[in-house]
JSON list of C-alpha atoms in Angstrom, two decimals:
[
{"chain": "A", "resi": 9, "resn": "UNK", "atom": "CA", "xyz": [-23.19, 29.45, 0.61]},
{"chain": "A", "resi": 10, "resn": "UNK", "atom": "CA", "xyz": [-19.82, 28.98, -1.00]},
{"chain": "A", "resi": 11, "resn": "UNK", "atom": "CA", "xyz": [-18.02, 28.53, 2.33]},
{"chain": "A", "resi": 12, "resn": "UNK", "atom": "CA", "xyz": [-20.51, 25.85, 3.38]},
{"chain": "A", "resi": 13, "resn": "UNK", "atom": "CA", "xyz": [-19.76, 23.84, 0.24]},
{"chain": "A", "resi": 14, "resn": "UNK", "atom": "CA", "xyz": [-16.03, 24.28, 0.83]},
{"chain": "A", "resi": 15, "resn": "UNK", "atom": "CA", "xyz": [-16.35, 23.08, 4.43]},
{"chain": "A", "resi": 16, "resn": "UNK", "atom": "CA", "xyz": [-18.29, 20.02, 3.36]},
{"chain": "A", "resi": 17, "resn": "UNK", "atom": "CA", "xyz": [-15.69, 18.97, 0.80]},
{"chain": "A", "resi": 18, "resn": "UNK", "atom": "CA", "xyz": [-12.89, 19.48, 3.33]},
{"chain": "A", "resi": 19, "resn": "UNK", "atom": "CA", "xyz": [-14.75, 17.42, 5.92]},
{"chain": "A", "resi": 20, "resn": "UNK", "atom": "CA", "xyz": [-15.38, 14.71, 3.33]},
{"chain": "A", "resi": 21, "resn": "UNK", "atom": "CA", "xyz": [-11.65, 14.61, 2.50]},
{"chain": "A", "resi": 22, "resn": "UNK", "atom": "CA", "xyz": [-10.84, 14.19, 6.19]},
{"chain": "A", "resi": 23, "resn": "UNK", "atom": "CA", "xyz": [-13.37, 11.36, 6.45]},
{"chain": "A", "resi": 24, "resn": "UNK", "atom": "CA", "xyz": [-11.77, 9.59, 3.48]},
{"chain": "A", "resi": 25, "resn": "UNK", "atom": "CA", "xyz": [-8.32, 9.95, 5.05]},
{"chain": "A", "resi": 26, "resn": "UNK", "atom": "CA", "xyz": [-9.66, 8.60, 8.34]},
{"chain": "A", "resi": 27, "resn": "UNK", "atom": "CA", "xyz": [-11.13, 5.52, 6.66]},
{"chain": "A", "resi": 28, "resn": "UNK", "atom": "CA", "xyz": [-7.87, 4.95, 4.72]},
{"chain": "A", "resi": 29, "resn": "UNK", "atom": "CA", "xyz": [-5.90, 5.18, 7.96]},
{"chain": "A", "resi": 30, "resn": "UNK", "atom": "CA", "xyz": [-8.14, 2.65, 9.68]},
{"chain": "A", "resi": 31, "resn": "UNK", "atom": "CA", "xyz": [-7.87, 0.35, 6.65]},
{"chain": "A", "resi": 32, "resn": "UNK", "atom": "CA", "xyz": [-4.06, 0.52, 6.67]},
{"chain": "A", "resi": 33, "resn": "UNK", "atom": "CA", "xyz": [-3.92, -0.22, 10.39]},
{"chain": "A", "resi": 34, "resn": "UNK", "atom": "CA", "xyz": [-6.21, -3.23, 9.99]},
{"chain": "A", "resi": 35, "resn": "UNK", "atom": "CA", "xyz": [-4.14, -4.56, 7.08]},
{"chain": "A", "resi": 36, "resn": "UNK", "atom": "CA", "xyz": [-0.91, -4.03, 9.03]},
{"chain": "A", "resi": 37, "resn": "UNK", "atom": "CA", "xyz": [-2.38, -5.81, 12.03]},
{"chain": "A", "resi": 38, "resn": "UNK", "atom": "CA", "xyz": [-3.56, -8.74, 9.91]},
{"chain": "A", "resi": 39, "resn": "UNK", "atom": "CA", "xyz": [-0.30, -9.16, 8.00]},
{"chain": "A", "resi": 40, "resn": "UNK", "atom": "CA", "xyz": [2.08, -8.64, 10.94]},
{"chain": "A", "resi": 41, "resn": "UNK", "atom": "CA", "xyz": [2.44, -12.39, 11.68]},
{"chain": "A", "resi": 42, "resn": "UNK", "atom": "CA", "xyz": [3.14, -13.10, 8.00]},
{"chain": "A", "resi": 43, "resn": "UNK", "atom": "CA", "xyz": [5.77, -10.35, 7.88]},
{"chain": "A", "resi": 44, "resn": "UNK", "atom": "CA", "xyz": [7.39, -11.65, 11.06]},
{"chain": "A", "resi": 45, "resn": "UNK", "atom": "CA", "xyz": [7.64, -15.19, 9.65]},
{"chain": "A", "resi": 46, "resn": "UNK", "atom": "CA", "xyz": [8.96, -13.89, 6.32]},
{"chain": "A", "resi": 47, "resn": "UNK", "atom": "CA", "xyz": [11.69, -11.87, 8.05]},
{"chain": "A", "resi": 48, "resn": "UNK", "atom": "CA", "xyz": [12.65, -14.85, 10.20]},
{"chain": "A", "resi": 49, "resn": "UNK", "atom": "CA", "xyz": [12.95, -17.11, 7.16]},
{"chain": "A", "resi": 50, "resn": "UNK", "atom": "CA", "xyz": [14.90, -14.57, 5.09]},
{"chain": "A", "resi": 51, "resn": "UNK", "atom": "CA", "xyz": [18.42, -15.88, 5.69]},
{"chain": "A", "resi": 52, "resn": "UNK", "atom": "CA", "xyz": [20.07, -14.39, 2.61]},
{"chain": "A", "resi": 53, "resn": "UNK", "atom": "CA", "xyz": [18.53, -10.91, 2.95]},
{"chain": "A", "resi": 54, "resn": "UNK", "atom": "CA", "xyz": [16.53, -11.19, -0.27]},
{"chain": "A", "resi": 55, "resn": "UNK", "atom": "CA", "xyz": [13.47, -9.40, 1.08]},
{"chain": "A", "resi": 56, "resn": "UNK", "atom": "CA", "xyz": [15.45, -6.36, 2.20]},
{"chain": "A", "resi": 57, "resn": "UNK", "atom": "CA", "xyz": [17.18, -6.20, -1.17]},
{"chain": "A", "resi": 58, "resn": "UNK", "atom": "CA", "xyz": [13.85, -6.32, -3.00]},
{"chain": "A", "resi": 59, "resn": "UNK", "atom": "CA", "xyz": [12.37, -3.66, -0.74]},
{"chain": "A", "resi": 60, "resn": "UNK", "atom": "CA", "xyz": [15.35, -1.40, -1.42]},
{"chain": "A", "resi": 61, "resn": "UNK", "atom": "CA", "xyz": [14.94, -1.92, -5.16]},
{"chain": "A", "resi": 62, "resn": "UNK", "atom": "CA", "xyz": [11.23, -1.15, -4.91]},
{"chain": "A", "resi": 63, "resn": "UNK", "atom": "CA", "xyz": [11.96, 2.13, -3.10]},
{"chain": "A", "resi": 64, "resn": "UNK", "atom": "CA", "xyz": [14.54, 3.22, -5.68]},
{"chain": "A", "resi": 65, "resn": "UNK", "atom": "CA", "xyz": [13.31, 5.70, -8.28]},
{"chain": "A", "resi": 66, "resn": "UNK", "atom": "CA", "xyz": [12.53, 4.15, -11.63]},
{"chain": "A", "resi": 67, "resn": "UNK", "atom": "CA", "xyz": [12.30, 5.66, -15.10]},
{"chain": "A", "resi": 68, "resn": "UNK", "atom": "CA", "xyz": [8.82, 5.94, -16.56]},
{"chain": "A", "resi": 69, "resn": "UNK", "atom": "CA", "xyz": [7.61, 2.62, -17.91]},
{"chain": "A", "resi": 70, "resn": "UNK", "atom": "CA", "xyz": [6.83, 2.50, -21.59]},
{"chain": "A", "resi": 71, "resn": "UNK", "atom": "CA", "xyz": [4.57, -0.53, -21.20]},
{"chain": "A", "resi": 72, "resn": "UNK", "atom": "CA", "xyz": [0.95, -0.79, -22.13]},
{"chain": "A", "resi": 73, "resn": "UNK", "atom": "CA", "xyz": [-0.15, 0.33, -18.67]},
{"chain": "A", "resi": 74, "resn": "UNK", "atom": "CA", "xyz": [-2.07, -2.86, -18.09]},
{"chain": "A", "resi": 75, "resn": "UNK", "atom": "CA", "xyz": [-2.54, -4.10, -14.58]},
{"chain": "A", "resi": 76, "resn": "UNK", "atom": "CA", "xyz": [-1.55, -7.67, -13.80]},
{"chain": "A", "resi": 77, "resn": "UNK", "atom": "CA", "xyz": [-1.95, -9.51, -10.52]},
{"chain": "A", "resi": 78, "resn": "UNK", "atom": "CA", "xyz": [1.37, -8.34, -9.06]},
{"chain": "A", "resi": 79, "resn": "UNK", "atom": "CA", "xyz": [1.52, -4.67, -9.98]},
{"chain": "A", "resi": 80, "resn": "UNK", "atom": "CA", "xyz": [-2.11, -3.67, -9.66]},
{"chain": "A", "resi": 81, "resn": "UNK", "atom": "CA", "xyz": [-2.73, -1.31, -6.73]},
{"chain": "A", "resi": 82, "resn": "UNK", "atom": "CA", "xyz": [-6.21, -2.75, -6.24]},
{"chain": "A", "resi": 83, "resn": "UNK", "atom": "CA", "xyz": [-5.00, -6.34, -6.01]},
{"chain": "A", "resi": 84, "resn": "UNK", "atom": "CA", "xyz": [-5.35, -7.90, -2.55]},
{"chain": "A", "resi": 85, "resn": "UNK", "atom": "CA", "xyz": [-2.11, -9.82, -3.15]},
{"chain": "A", "resi": 86, "resn": "UNK", "atom": "CA", "xyz": [-0.08, -6.89, -4.51]},
{"chain": "A", "resi": 87, "resn": "UNK", "atom": "CA", "xyz": [1.77, -6.39, -1.23]},
{"chain": "A", "resi": 88, "resn": "UNK", "atom": "CA", "xyz": [2.81, -10.03, -1.12]},
{"chain": "A", "resi": 89, "resn": "UNK", "atom": "CA", "xyz": [4.61, -9.91, -4.48]},
{"chain": "A", "resi": 90, "resn": "UNK", "atom": "CA", "xyz": [7.95, -9.43, -2.73]},
{"chain": "A", "resi": 91, "resn": "UNK", "atom": "CA", "xyz": [7.63, -12.85, -1.10]},
{"chain": "A", "resi": 92, "resn": "UNK", "atom": "CA", "xyz": [7.78, -14.74, -4.39]}
]
């Protein structure tokens, strides 16, 4: 009985990962034209500089932990914050 429960949770985790993968591919497909235009218009290399800064390790923030429109992981516009 215990192995059956373990197999079900493992299968459920795989299903979640599958749905996340499909979601990422759909988002990448939908935003590809926007990314292409942004890269073409980025004459000074600002986007690449901001992406490099975003990838750099940061010290732990001592803020209140509140989520605003730009830094919230659930925000639909969170990925576009580098364009502003």
